[in-house]
Amino acid sequence: MEGTDVLVHVEASYRKASSIPTLAPTGGELRTLLKHPASAAGTESSLLEPEVACAGGRSVLLATRISVDDEEETTATALLVFGEEGVSEGAPARIL
């Protein structure tokens, strides 16, 4: 939650990075809080069923599954963290 607004995770595609917008309880347009860099889109889209948390202008994406193939597992991305410079601290909010 961001005040009374709900935090939303818009998932990445292979060419488009994800973002963290808010949505008012009454609906309406999404308001972007944090947009992840386009250069990370491919890596982000490879995360399997990520859990997402957001706090103080930072977002954390954690893969909930990693391949069962040992060779793939050693090169798999498990965690991505994004943020903006000069952000304040805040309590983490888990995004569903």
Short mmCIF file of C-alpha atoms in Angstrom, two decimals:
data_model
loop_
_atom_site.label_atom_id
_atom_site.label_comp_id
_atom_site.label_asym_id
_atom_site.label_seq_id
_atom_site.Cartn_x
_atom_site.Cartn_y
_atom_site.Cartn_z
CA MET A 1 0.00 0.00 0.00
CA GLU A 2 1.08 3.54 -0.75
CA GLY A 3 -1.24 5.62 1.43
CA THR A 4 -4.65 4.31 0.43
CA ASP A 5 -3.48 3.20 -3.03
CA VAL A 6 -2.61 -0.39 -3.87
CA LEU A 7 0.86 -1.26 -5.21
CA VAL A 8 0.80 -3.28 -8.42
CA HIS A 9 3.55 -5.17 -10.24
CA VAL A 10 3.30 -4.96 -14.03
CA GLU A 11 5.32 -7.96 -15.24
CA ALA A 12 8.15 -7.72 -17.73
CA SER A 13 8.11 -9.14 -21.22
CA TYR A 14 11.28 -10.06 -23.07
CA ARG A 15 11.59 -6.53 -24.53
CA LYS A 16 9.77 -4.41 -21.95
CA ALA A 17 10.85 -4.03 -18.33
CA SER A 18 8.39 -4.23 -15.47
CA SER A 19 7.18 -1.37 -13.33
CA ILE A 20 5.63 -0.69 -9.93
CA PRO A 21 2.58 1.56 -10.23
CA THR A 22 -0.20 2.36 -7.76
CA LEU A 23 -3.93 2.06 -8.24
CA ALA A 24 -6.50 4.06 -6.28
CA PRO A 25 -9.15 2.02 -4.41
CA THR A 26 -11.76 3.63 -6.64
CA GLY A 27 -9.97 2.42 -9.79
CA GLY A 28 -8.80 4.69 -12.58
CA GLU A 29 -5.40 5.01 -14.19
CA LEU A 30 -2.20 3.44 -12.87
CA ARG A 31 0.37 5.95 -11.54
CA THR A 32 3.95 4.72 -12.02
CA LEU A 33 6.16 4.87 -8.92
CA LEU A 34 9.17 2.96 -10.22
CA LYS A 35 10.01 1.85 -13.74
CA HIS A 36 12.72 -0.76 -14.09
CA PRO A 37 15.41 -0.21 -16.74
CA ALA A 38 14.70 -1.54 -20.23
CA SER A 39 18.13 -3.20 -20.25
CA ALA A 40 16.90 -5.58 -17.52
CA ALA A 41 13.77 -6.73 -19.37
CA GLY A 42 15.23 -10.01 -20.66
CA THR A 43 16.62 -10.97 -17.26
CA GLU A 44 13.41 -9.96 -15.48
CA SER A 45 11.23 -11.98 -17.82
CA SER A 46 13.38 -15.06 -17.12
CA LEU A 47 12.50 -15.07 -13.40
CA LEU A 48 10.12 -17.89 -12.60
CA GLU A 49 7.03 -16.72 -10.69
CA PRO A 50 8.80 -13.86 -8.88
CA GLU A 51 7.74 -12.55 -5.49
CA VAL A 52 7.89 -8.76 -5.47
CA ALA A 53 8.40 -6.34 -2.60
CA CYS A 54 8.69 -2.56 -2.69
CA ALA A 55 9.92 -0.05 -0.10
CA GLY A 56 11.34 3.44 -0.14
CA GLY A 57 11.69 3.68 -3.91
CA ARG A 58 13.29 0.24 -4.23
CA SER A 59 11.86 -2.99 -5.55
CA VAL A 60 13.06 -6.54 -5.04
CA LEU A 61 12.15 -9.43 -7.34
CA LEU A 62 12.90 -12.91 -6.01
CA ALA A 63 12.45 -16.02 -8.15
CA THR A 64 10.27 -18.54 -6.34
CA ARG A 65 11.47 -21.41 -8.50
CA ILE A 66 14.79 -22.26 -10.10
CA SER A 67 15.28 -24.93 -12.75
CA VAL A 68 15.80 -28.49 -11.58
CA ASP A 69 18.60 -28.86 -14.12
CA ASP A 70 21.87 -28.48 -12.16
CA GLU A 71 23.67 -26.82 -15.07
CA GLU A 72 20.90 -24.23 -15.57
CA GLU A 73 20.63 -23.67 -11.82
CA THR A 74 24.22 -22.47 -11.53
CA THR A 75 23.60 -19.68 -14.07
CA ALA A 76 20.01 -18.78 -13.18
CA THR A 77 19.11 -15.34 -11.86
CA ALA A 78 17.43 -15.63 -8.47
CA LEU A 79 17.23 -12.02 -7.28
CA LEU A 80 16.98 -8.58 -8.86
CA VAL A 81 16.94 -5.29 -6.96
CA PHE A 82 16.06 -1.91 -8.47
CA GLY A 83 15.94 1.53 -6.93
CA GLU A 84 16.40 5.21 -7.30
CA GLU A 85 19.22 7.26 -5.87
CA GLY A 86 18.46 9.31 -2.76
CA VAL A 87 15.32 7.46 -1.68
CA SER A 88 14.06 7.37 1.88
CA GLU A 89 13.67 4.28 4.01
CA GLY A 90 10.27 2.74 4.48
CA ALA A 91 8.58 -0.44 5.60
CA PRO A 92 8.59 -3.09 2.85
CA ALA A 93 5.30 -3.85 1.14
CA ARG A 94 4.79 -7.26 -0.43
CA ILE A 95 3.04 -7.04 -3.77
CA LEU A 96 0.63 -9.81 -4.62
#
